[in-house]
Amino acid sequence: MNKPQVPAAHNVLRILSLLSTTDAPISATRIQRELELPRSTTYHLLRELEDSGFVVHLKNPGTYGLGLAAYRMSQAYTTQQPLVRLAAKPLARIAALAGGSAHLTRLAGSEIVYLHEVRSPGAVSLVTEVGVRLPALATASGRIMLAYLPDAELRAVFTSSGERRRYSEVKAQLIDVREHGWESECEEVSRGQESVAVAVLDHLERPAAALAATFPVGSTDKQALLGALEDASARLRTQFFGNR
């Protein structure tokens, strides 16, 4: 193997690669040992990675795991055009069933980004166009994805969200959301409209995206709509990430 031209960059990538293959956060000592790095180099690189958000330092028990910046990069990869293409037909059917619109979103820090939207004939124009960003905690799609984040990542999202409620209140709400397996909102985003959403989980049980439908308040059978969303989510997961 050729000697790397930029050793620091090479070692940063090695650290990120190691953290991505572990099931739980690990200590700096283990990182140093497995990568055969000098102790000072290990801590300097970890500090830089932590400052830039690619690594999270869990003070107790003093371990390191991947941070939000690294997760955003993986999210961007997994939710590019292949997932959008796979979701297009199911979303069209769901929009028709809802008599409104259906959309695919992903997390981007404390916000969600709309990747694809389908409107049924006659559906009203909403703010949920492709590329639009909304606060994750203010949407059904955002909350269902946040509900599947590890506590350390959820805390980081909460801190940067500007949310006025206490973290304990938000956490309790999201625990309920996860137990239900879906989330809804009524007129929180658009007047006269309500939404239901489910998460698309990857092979690690992390939220890769969310599927949602928006429709006039009280105008449709919500349970039938949820069934269609859950079926589409399961199919997308199998097609994109393989069997569990």
PDB file of C-alpha atoms in Angstrom:
ATOM      1  CA  MET A   1       0.000   0.000   0.000  1.00  0.00           C
ATOM      2  CA  ASN A   2       1.332   3.427  -0.968  1.00  0.00           C
ATOM      3  CA  LYS A   3       2.146   5.869   1.779  1.00  0.00           C
ATOM      4  CA  PRO A   4      -0.696   8.421   2.089  1.00  0.00           C
ATOM      5  CA  GLN A   5       0.188  11.895   0.854  1.00  0.00           C
ATOM      6  CA  VAL A   6      -1.918  13.537   3.565  1.00  0.00           C
ATOM      7  CA  PRO A   7      -1.561  11.362   6.698  1.00  0.00           C
ATOM      8  CA  ALA A   8      -3.968  13.412   8.834  1.00  0.00           C
ATOM      9  CA  ALA A   9      -6.769  13.151   6.269  1.00  0.00           C
ATOM     10  CA  HIS A  10      -6.026   9.455   5.823  1.00  0.00           C
ATOM     11  CA  ASN A  11      -6.265   8.838   9.576  1.00  0.00           C
ATOM     12  CA  VAL A  12      -9.485  10.840   9.880  1.00  0.00           C
ATOM     13  CA  LEU A  13     -11.063   8.575   7.270  1.00  0.00           C
ATOM     14  CA  ARG A  14      -9.756   5.502   9.089  1.00  0.00           C
ATOM     15  CA  ILE A  15     -11.345   6.683  12.350  1.00  0.00           C
ATOM     16  CA  LEU A  16     -14.694   7.346  10.663  1.00  0.00           C
ATOM     17  CA  SER A  17     -14.548   3.979   8.936  1.00  0.00           C
ATOM     18  CA  LEU A  18     -13.849   2.217  12.231  1.00  0.00           C
ATOM     19  CA  LEU A  19     -16.700   4.004  14.015  1.00  0.00           C
ATOM     20  CA  SER A  20     -19.081   3.093  11.199  1.00  0.00           C
ATOM     21  CA  THR A  21     -18.378  -0.621  11.659  1.00  0.00           C
ATOM     22  CA  THR A  22     -18.933  -0.805  15.427  1.00  0.00           C
ATOM     23  CA  ASP A  23     -22.284  -1.552  17.038  1.00  0.00           C
ATOM     24  CA  ALA A  24     -21.749   0.958  19.856  1.00  0.00           C
ATOM     25  CA  PRO A  25     -19.529   3.956  20.679  1.00  0.00           C
ATOM     26  CA  ILE A  26     -15.942   2.991  21.546  1.00  0.00           C
ATOM     27  CA  SER A  27     -13.132   4.488  23.611  1.00  0.00           C
ATOM     28  CA  ALA A  28     -10.240   6.553  22.302  1.00  0.00           C
ATOM     29  CA  THR A  29      -7.908   3.866  23.640  1.00  0.00           C
ATOM     30  CA  ARG A  30      -9.541   1.253  21.453  1.00  0.00           C
ATOM     31  CA  ILE A  31      -9.387   3.556  18.417  1.00  0.00           C
ATOM     32  CA  GLN A  32      -5.706   4.196  19.092  1.00  0.00           C
ATOM     33  CA  ARG A  33      -4.998   0.492  19.506  1.00  0.00           C
ATOM     34  CA  GLU A  34      -6.925  -0.791  16.500  1.00  0.00           C
ATOM     35  CA  LEU A  35      -5.573   1.844  14.124  1.00  0.00           C
ATOM     36  CA  GLU A  36      -2.069   1.856  15.648  1.00  0.00           C
ATOM     37  CA  LEU A  37      -2.036   5.625  16.029  1.00  0.00           C
ATOM     38  CA  PRO A  38      -0.018   7.735  18.475  1.00  0.00           C
ATOM     39  CA  ARG A  39      -2.072   8.717  21.516  1.00  0.00           C
ATOM     40  CA  SER A  40      -1.718  12.459  20.906  1.00  0.00           C
ATOM     41  CA  THR A  41      -2.690  12.088  17.244  1.00  0.00           C
ATOM     42  CA  THR A  42      -5.779  10.088  18.180  1.00  0.00           C
ATOM     43  CA  TYR A  43      -7.047  12.720  20.603  1.00  0.00           C
ATOM     44  CA  HIS A  44      -6.229  15.643  18.294  1.00  0.00           C
ATOM     45  CA  LEU A  45      -8.115  14.064  15.402  1.00  0.00           C
ATOM     46  CA  LEU A  46     -11.066  13.101  17.594  1.00  0.00           C
ATOM     47  CA  ARG A  47     -11.267  16.659  18.905  1.00  0.00           C
ATOM     48  CA  GLU A  48     -11.361  18.050  15.359  1.00  0.00           C
ATOM     49  CA  LEU A  49     -13.999  15.515  14.343  1.00  0.00           C
ATOM     50  CA  GLU A  50     -16.061  16.366  17.409  1.00  0.00           C
ATOM     51  CA  ASP A  51     -15.820  20.116  16.747  1.00  0.00           C
ATOM     52  CA  SER A  52     -17.035  19.600  13.175  1.00  0.00           C
ATOM     53  CA  GLY A  53     -19.891  17.331  14.211  1.00  0.00           C
ATOM     54  CA  PHE A  54     -18.635  14.127  12.623  1.00  0.00           C
ATOM     55  CA  VAL A  55     -18.037  12.489  16.001  1.00  0.00           C
ATOM     56  CA  VAL A  56     -19.969  12.633  19.276  1.00  0.00           C
ATOM     57  CA  HIS A  57     -18.050  12.340  22.558  1.00  0.00           C
ATOM     58  CA  LEU A  58     -20.159  10.654  25.200  1.00  0.00           C
ATOM     59  CA  LYS A  59     -18.673  11.862  28.476  1.00  0.00           C
ATOM     60  CA  ASN A  60     -19.970   8.886  30.419  1.00  0.00           C
ATOM     61  CA  PRO A  61     -18.469   6.326  29.847  1.00  0.00           C
ATOM     62  CA  GLY A  62     -15.974   8.324  27.742  1.00  0.00           C
ATOM     63  CA  THR A  63     -16.615   6.835  24.320  1.00  0.00           C
ATOM     64  CA  TYR A  64     -16.914   8.118  20.759  1.00  0.00           C
ATOM     65  CA  GLY A  65     -19.543   7.480  18.105  1.00  0.00           C
ATOM     66  CA  LEU A  66     -20.543   8.925  14.757  1.00  0.00           C
ATOM     67  CA  GLY A  67     -22.062  12.402  14.953  1.00  0.00           C
ATOM     68  CA  LEU A  68     -24.830  14.173  13.089  1.00  0.00           C
ATOM     69  CA  ALA A  69     -22.572  15.444  10.305  1.00  0.00           C
ATOM     70  CA  ALA A  70     -21.527  11.898   9.442  1.00  0.00           C
ATOM     71  CA  TYR A  71     -25.130  10.766   9.636  1.00  0.00           C
ATOM     72  CA  ARG A  72     -26.244  13.571   7.308  1.00  0.00           C
ATOM     73  CA  MET A  73     -23.735  12.387   4.735  1.00  0.00           C
ATOM     74  CA  SER A  74     -25.038   8.833   4.921  1.00  0.00           C
ATOM     75  CA  GLN A  75     -28.599  10.129   4.741  1.00  0.00           C
ATOM     76  CA  ALA A  76     -27.771  12.147   1.630  1.00  0.00           C
ATOM     77  CA  TYR A  77     -26.369   9.027  -0.003  1.00  0.00           C
ATOM     78  CA  THR A  78     -29.205   6.682   0.908  1.00  0.00           C
ATOM     79  CA  THR A  79     -31.944   9.092  -0.096  1.00  0.00           C
ATOM     80  CA  GLN A  80     -30.691  10.177  -3.487  1.00  0.00           C
ATOM     81  CA  GLN A  81     -32.532   9.445  -6.700  1.00  0.00           C
ATOM     82  CA  PRO A  82     -32.810   5.629  -6.338  1.00  0.00           C
ATOM     83  CA  LEU A  83     -35.089   5.952  -3.316  1.00  0.00           C
ATOM     84  CA  VAL A  84     -37.052   8.763  -4.942  1.00  0.00           C
ATOM     85  CA  ARG A  85     -37.626   6.633  -8.048  1.00  0.00           C
ATOM     86  CA  LEU A  86     -38.746   3.645  -5.988  1.00  0.00           C
ATOM     87  CA  ALA A  87     -41.139   5.797  -3.966  1.00  0.00           C
ATOM     88  CA  ALA A  88     -42.764   7.619  -6.897  1.00  0.00           C
ATOM     89  CA  LYS A  89     -45.448   5.051  -7.809  1.00  0.00           C
ATOM     90  CA  PRO A  90     -46.457   4.181  -4.226  1.00  0.00           C
ATOM     91  CA  LEU A  91     -46.732   7.892  -3.439  1.00  0.00           C
ATOM     92  CA  ALA A  92     -48.989   8.443  -6.455  1.00  0.00           C
ATOM     93  CA  ARG A  93     -51.344   5.707  -5.216  1.00  0.00           C
ATOM     94  CA  ILE A  94     -51.292   7.113  -1.683  1.00  0.00           C
ATOM     95  CA  ALA A  95     -52.028  10.650  -2.916  1.00  0.00           C
ATOM     96  CA  ALA A  96     -55.039   9.330  -4.840  1.00  0.00           C
ATOM     97  CA  LEU A  97     -56.264   7.419  -1.784  1.00  0.00           C
ATOM     98  CA  ALA A  98     -55.842  10.497   0.411  1.00  0.00           C
ATOM     99  CA  GLY A  99     -57.450  12.882  -2.031  1.00  0.00           C
ATOM    100  CA  GLY A 100     -54.555  15.202  -1.304  1.00  0.00           C
ATOM    101  CA  SER A 101     -50.786  14.958  -1.587  1.00  0.00           C
ATOM    102  CA  ALA A 102     -48.127  12.434  -0.629  1.00  0.00           C
ATOM    103  CA  HIS A 103     -44.467  13.113  -0.042  1.00  0.00           C
ATOM    104  CA  LEU A 104     -41.053  11.652   0.708  1.00  0.00           C
ATOM    105  CA  THR A 105     -38.769  13.462   3.147  1.00  0.00           C
ATOM    106  CA  ARG A 106     -35.479  12.963   4.945  1.00  0.00           C
ATOM    107  CA  LEU A 107     -33.851  14.467   8.009  1.00  0.00           C
ATOM    108  CA  ALA A 108     -31.297  17.246   7.632  1.00  0.00           C
ATOM    109  CA  GLY A 109     -30.167  18.174  11.120  1.00  0.00           C
ATOM    110  CA  SER A 110     -33.112  19.716  12.955  1.00  0.00           C
ATOM    111  CA  GLU A 111     -35.103  20.061   9.720  1.00  0.00           C
ATOM    112  CA  ILE A 112     -36.711  17.833   7.132  1.00  0.00           C
ATOM    113  CA  VAL A 113     -36.166  18.210   3.388  1.00  0.00           C
ATOM    114  CA  TYR A 114     -38.892  17.337   0.901  1.00  0.00           C
ATOM    115  CA  LEU A 115     -37.448  15.022  -1.757  1.00  0.00           C
ATOM    116  CA  HIS A 116     -40.583  14.205  -3.743  1.00  0.00           C
ATOM    117  CA  GLU A 117     -44.236  15.230  -3.786  1.00  0.00           C
ATOM    118  CA  VAL A 118     -47.254  13.886  -5.664  1.00  0.00           C
ATOM    119  CA  ARG A 119     -50.630  15.661  -5.727  1.00  0.00           C
ATOM    120  CA  SER A 120     -53.920  14.056  -6.621  1.00  0.00           C
ATOM    121  CA  PRO A 121     -56.160  15.916  -9.113  1.00  0.00           C
ATOM    122  CA  GLY A 122     -57.702  18.926  -7.424  1.00  0.00           C
ATOM    123  CA  ALA A 123     -55.420  18.824  -4.380  1.00  0.00           C
ATOM    124  CA  VAL A 124     -54.541  22.217  -2.948  1.00  0.00           C
ATOM    125  CA  SER A 125     -51.028  23.598  -3.348  1.00  0.00           C
ATOM    126  CA  LEU A 126     -49.043  23.285  -0.116  1.00  0.00           C
ATOM    127  CA  VAL A 127     -45.683  24.496   1.187  1.00  0.00           C
ATOM    128  CA  THR A 128     -44.324  20.942   0.868  1.00  0.00           C
ATOM    129  CA  GLU A 129     -42.642  21.273  -2.524  1.00  0.00           C
ATOM    130  CA  VAL A 130     -39.386  19.520  -3.398  1.00  0.00           C
ATOM    131  CA  GLY A 131     -36.425  21.200  -1.708  1.00  0.00           C
ATOM    132  CA  VAL A 132     -38.482  22.951   0.977  1.00  0.00           C
ATOM    133  CA  ARG A 133     -37.181  22.620   4.536  1.00  0.00           C
ATOM    134  CA  LEU A 134     -39.354  22.683   7.645  1.00  0.00           C
ATOM    135  CA  PRO A 135     -38.556  22.203  11.355  1.00  0.00           C
ATOM    136  CA  ALA A 136     -38.591  18.461  12.016  1.00  0.00           C
ATOM    137  CA  LEU A 137     -40.381  18.780  15.354  1.00  0.00           C
ATOM    138  CA  ALA A 138     -43.220  20.729  13.714  1.00  0.00           C
ATOM    139  CA  THR A 139     -44.110  18.014  11.196  1.00  0.00           C
ATOM    140  CA  ALA A 140     -45.446  14.467  11.358  1.00  0.00           C
ATOM    141  CA  SER A 141     -42.691  13.293   8.998  1.00  0.00           C
ATOM    142  CA  GLY A 142     -39.995  14.874  11.129  1.00  0.00           C
ATOM    143  CA  ARG A 143     -41.275  13.523  14.414  1.00  0.00           C
ATOM    144  CA  ILE A 144     -41.610   9.946  13.166  1.00  0.00           C
ATOM    145  CA  MET A 145     -37.980  10.012  11.982  1.00  0.00           C
ATOM    146  CA  LEU A 146     -36.697  11.679  15.151  1.00  0.00           C
ATOM    147  CA  ALA A 147     -38.457   8.990  17.179  1.00  0.00           C
ATOM    148  CA  TYR A 148     -35.979   6.416  15.858  1.00  0.00           C
ATOM    149  CA  LEU A 149     -32.800   8.385  16.608  1.00  0.00           C
ATOM    150  CA  PRO A 150     -30.486   7.355  19.470  1.00  0.00           C
ATOM    151  CA  ASP A 151     -30.733   9.634  22.497  1.00  0.00           C
ATOM    152  CA  ALA A 152     -27.368  11.348  21.918  1.00  0.00           C
ATOM    153  CA  GLU A 153     -28.328  12.310  18.363  1.00  0.00           C
ATOM    154  CA  LEU A 154     -31.801  13.403  19.383  1.00  0.00           C
ATOM    155  CA  ARG A 155     -30.309  15.670  22.059  1.00  0.00           C
ATOM    156  CA  ALA A 156     -28.040  17.255  19.452  1.00  0.00           C
ATOM    157  CA  VAL A 157     -31.004  17.864  17.155  1.00  0.00           C
ATOM    158  CA  PHE A 158     -33.050  19.283  20.034  1.00  0.00           C
ATOM    159  CA  THR A 159     -30.261  21.664  21.049  1.00  0.00           C
ATOM    160  CA  SER A 160     -30.039  23.159  17.557  1.00  0.00           C
ATOM    161  CA  SER A 161     -33.782  23.218  16.902  1.00  0.00           C
ATOM    162  CA  GLY A 162     -34.777  26.251  18.955  1.00  0.00           C
ATOM    163  CA  GLU A 163     -37.606  24.196  20.469  1.00  0.00           C
ATOM    164  CA  ARG A 164     -39.163  25.958  23.474  1.00  0.00           C
ATOM    165  CA  ARG A 165     -40.297  22.835  25.285  1.00  0.00           C
ATOM    166  CA  ARG A 166     -38.024  20.946  27.656  1.00  0.00           C
ATOM    167  CA  TYR A 167     -36.094  18.011  26.263  1.00  0.00           C
ATOM    168  CA  SER A 168     -37.891  15.625  28.605  1.00  0.00           C
ATOM    169  CA  GLU A 169     -41.253  16.652  27.104  1.00  0.00           C
ATOM    170  CA  VAL A 170     -40.030  16.162  23.548  1.00  0.00           C
ATOM    171  CA  LYS A 171     -38.446  12.822  24.411  1.00  0.00           C
ATOM    172  CA  ALA A 172     -41.652  11.564  26.043  1.00  0.00           C
ATOM    173  CA  GLN A 173     -43.674  12.572  22.996  1.00  0.00           C
ATOM    174  CA  LEU A 174     -41.294  10.788  20.631  1.00  0.00           C
ATOM    175  CA  ILE A 175     -41.313   7.623  22.746  1.00  0.00           C
ATOM    176  CA  ASP A 176     -45.088   7.509  22.261  1.00  0.00           C
ATOM    177  CA  VAL A 177     -44.662   8.139  18.534  1.00  0.00           C
ATOM    178  CA  ARG A 178     -42.212   5.273  18.199  1.00  0.00           C
ATOM    179  CA  GLU A 179     -44.505   2.920  20.108  1.00  0.00           C
ATOM    180  CA  HIS A 180     -47.369   3.759  17.738  1.00  0.00           C
ATOM    181  CA  GLY A 181     -45.157   3.384  14.657  1.00  0.00           C
ATOM    182  CA  TRP A 182     -46.681   6.425  12.973  1.00  0.00           C
ATOM    183  CA  GLU A 183     -47.312  10.113  13.619  1.00  0.00           C
ATOM    184  CA  SER A 184     -49.962  12.648  12.684  1.00  0.00           C
ATOM    185  CA  GLU A 185     -50.495  16.375  12.794  1.00  0.00           C
ATOM    186  CA  CYS A 186     -53.547  18.550  12.291  1.00  0.00           C
ATOM    187  CA  GLU A 187     -53.192  22.099  10.952  1.00  0.00           C
ATOM    188  CA  GLU A 188     -49.668  22.463  12.371  1.00  0.00           C
ATOM    189  CA  VAL A 189     -48.222  23.059   8.893  1.00  0.00           C
ATOM    190  CA  SER A 190     -51.155  24.140   6.701  1.00  0.00           C
ATOM    191  CA  ARG A 191     -54.571  25.442   7.760  1.00  0.00           C
ATOM    192  CA  GLY A 192     -57.384  23.004   7.029  1.00  0.00           C
ATOM    193  CA  GLN A 193     -54.963  20.148   6.356  1.00  0.00           C
ATOM    194  CA  GLU A 194     -53.835  17.158   8.390  1.00  0.00           C
ATOM    195  CA  SER A 195     -51.076  14.620   7.780  1.00  0.00           C
ATOM    196  CA  VAL A 196     -50.056  11.106   8.736  1.00  0.00           C
ATOM    197  CA  ALA A 197     -46.526   9.764   8.336  1.00  0.00           C
ATOM    198  CA  VAL A 198     -44.460   6.606   8.742  1.00  0.00           C
ATOM    199  CA  ALA A 199     -40.701   6.095   8.712  1.00  0.00           C
ATOM    200  CA  VAL A 200     -38.675   4.126   6.191  1.00  0.00           C
ATOM    201  CA  LEU A 201     -36.045   2.363   8.293  1.00  0.00           C
ATOM    202  CA  ASP A 202     -32.727   1.141   6.937  1.00  0.00           C
ATOM    203  CA  HIS A 203     -31.019  -2.168   7.721  1.00  0.00           C
ATOM    204  CA  LEU A 204     -29.742  -0.719  11.023  1.00  0.00           C
ATOM    205  CA  GLU A 205     -33.223   0.358  12.154  1.00  0.00           C
ATOM    206  CA  ARG A 206     -32.364   4.010  11.536  1.00  0.00           C
ATOM    207  CA  PRO A 207     -34.706   6.442   9.770  1.00  0.00           C
ATOM    208  CA  ALA A 208     -33.616   6.779   6.145  1.00  0.00           C
ATOM    209  CA  ALA A 209     -36.721   8.717   5.125  1.00  0.00           C
ATOM    210  CA  ALA A 210     -40.408   9.222   5.828  1.00  0.00           C
ATOM    211  CA  LEU A 211     -43.545   8.751   3.753  1.00  0.00           C
ATOM    212  CA  ALA A 212     -46.527  10.974   4.479  1.00  0.00           C
ATOM    213  CA  ALA A 213     -49.917  11.963   3.153  1.00  0.00           C
ATOM    214  CA  THR A 214     -51.629  15.331   3.609  1.00  0.00           C
ATOM    215  CA  PHE A 215     -55.358  15.835   3.096  1.00  0.00           C
ATOM    216  CA  PRO A 216     -58.255  18.095   4.163  1.00  0.00           C
ATOM    217  CA  VAL A 217     -59.119  17.634   7.841  1.00  0.00           C
ATOM    218  CA  GLY A 218     -61.504  14.730   8.403  1.00  0.00           C
ATOM    219  CA  SER A 219     -61.870  13.938   4.704  1.00  0.00           C
ATOM    220  CA  THR A 220     -60.473  10.411   4.523  1.00  0.00           C
ATOM    221  CA  ASP A 221     -60.212   7.059   6.295  1.00  0.00           C
ATOM    222  CA  LYS A 222     -57.014   7.575   8.260  1.00  0.00           C
ATOM    223  CA  GLN A 223     -56.594   3.890   9.117  1.00  0.00           C
ATOM    224  CA  ALA A 224     -56.776   2.834   5.461  1.00  0.00           C
ATOM    225  CA  LEU A 225     -54.268   5.530   4.614  1.00  0.00           C
ATOM    226  CA  LEU A 226     -51.911   4.398   7.366  1.00  0.00           C
ATOM    227  CA  GLY A 227     -52.135   0.841   6.072  1.00  0.00           C
ATOM    228  CA  ALA A 228     -51.114   2.005   2.604  1.00  0.00           C
ATOM    229  CA  LEU A 229     -48.233   4.059   4.003  1.00  0.00           C
ATOM    230  CA  GLU A 230     -46.972   1.185   6.154  1.00  0.00           C
ATOM    231  CA  ASP A 231     -47.150  -1.232   3.218  1.00  0.00           C
ATOM    232  CA  ALA A 232     -45.237   1.196   0.993  1.00  0.00           C
ATOM    233  CA  SER A 233     -42.628   1.741   3.705  1.00  0.00           C
ATOM    234  CA  ALA A 234     -42.073  -2.000   4.148  1.00  0.00           C
ATOM    235  CA  ARG A 235     -41.741  -2.528   0.395  1.00  0.00           C
ATOM    236  CA  LEU A 236     -39.283   0.353   0.029  1.00  0.00           C
ATOM    237  CA  ARG A 237     -37.201  -0.980   2.877  1.00  0.00           C
ATOM    238  CA  THR A 238     -36.990  -4.421   1.292  1.00  0.00           C
ATOM    239  CA  GLN A 239     -36.255  -3.044  -2.189  1.00  0.00           C
ATOM    240  CA  PHE A 240     -33.668  -0.509  -1.090  1.00  0.00           C
ATOM    241  CA  PHE A 241     -32.017  -2.033   1.958  1.00  0.00           C
ATOM    242  CA  GLY A 242     -32.759  -5.746   1.532  1.00  0.00           C
ATOM    243  CA  ASN A 243     -34.512  -8.145   3.861  1.00  0.00           C
ATOM    244  CA  ARG A 244     -34.186  -7.584   7.612  1.00  0.00           C
TER     245      ARG A 244
END
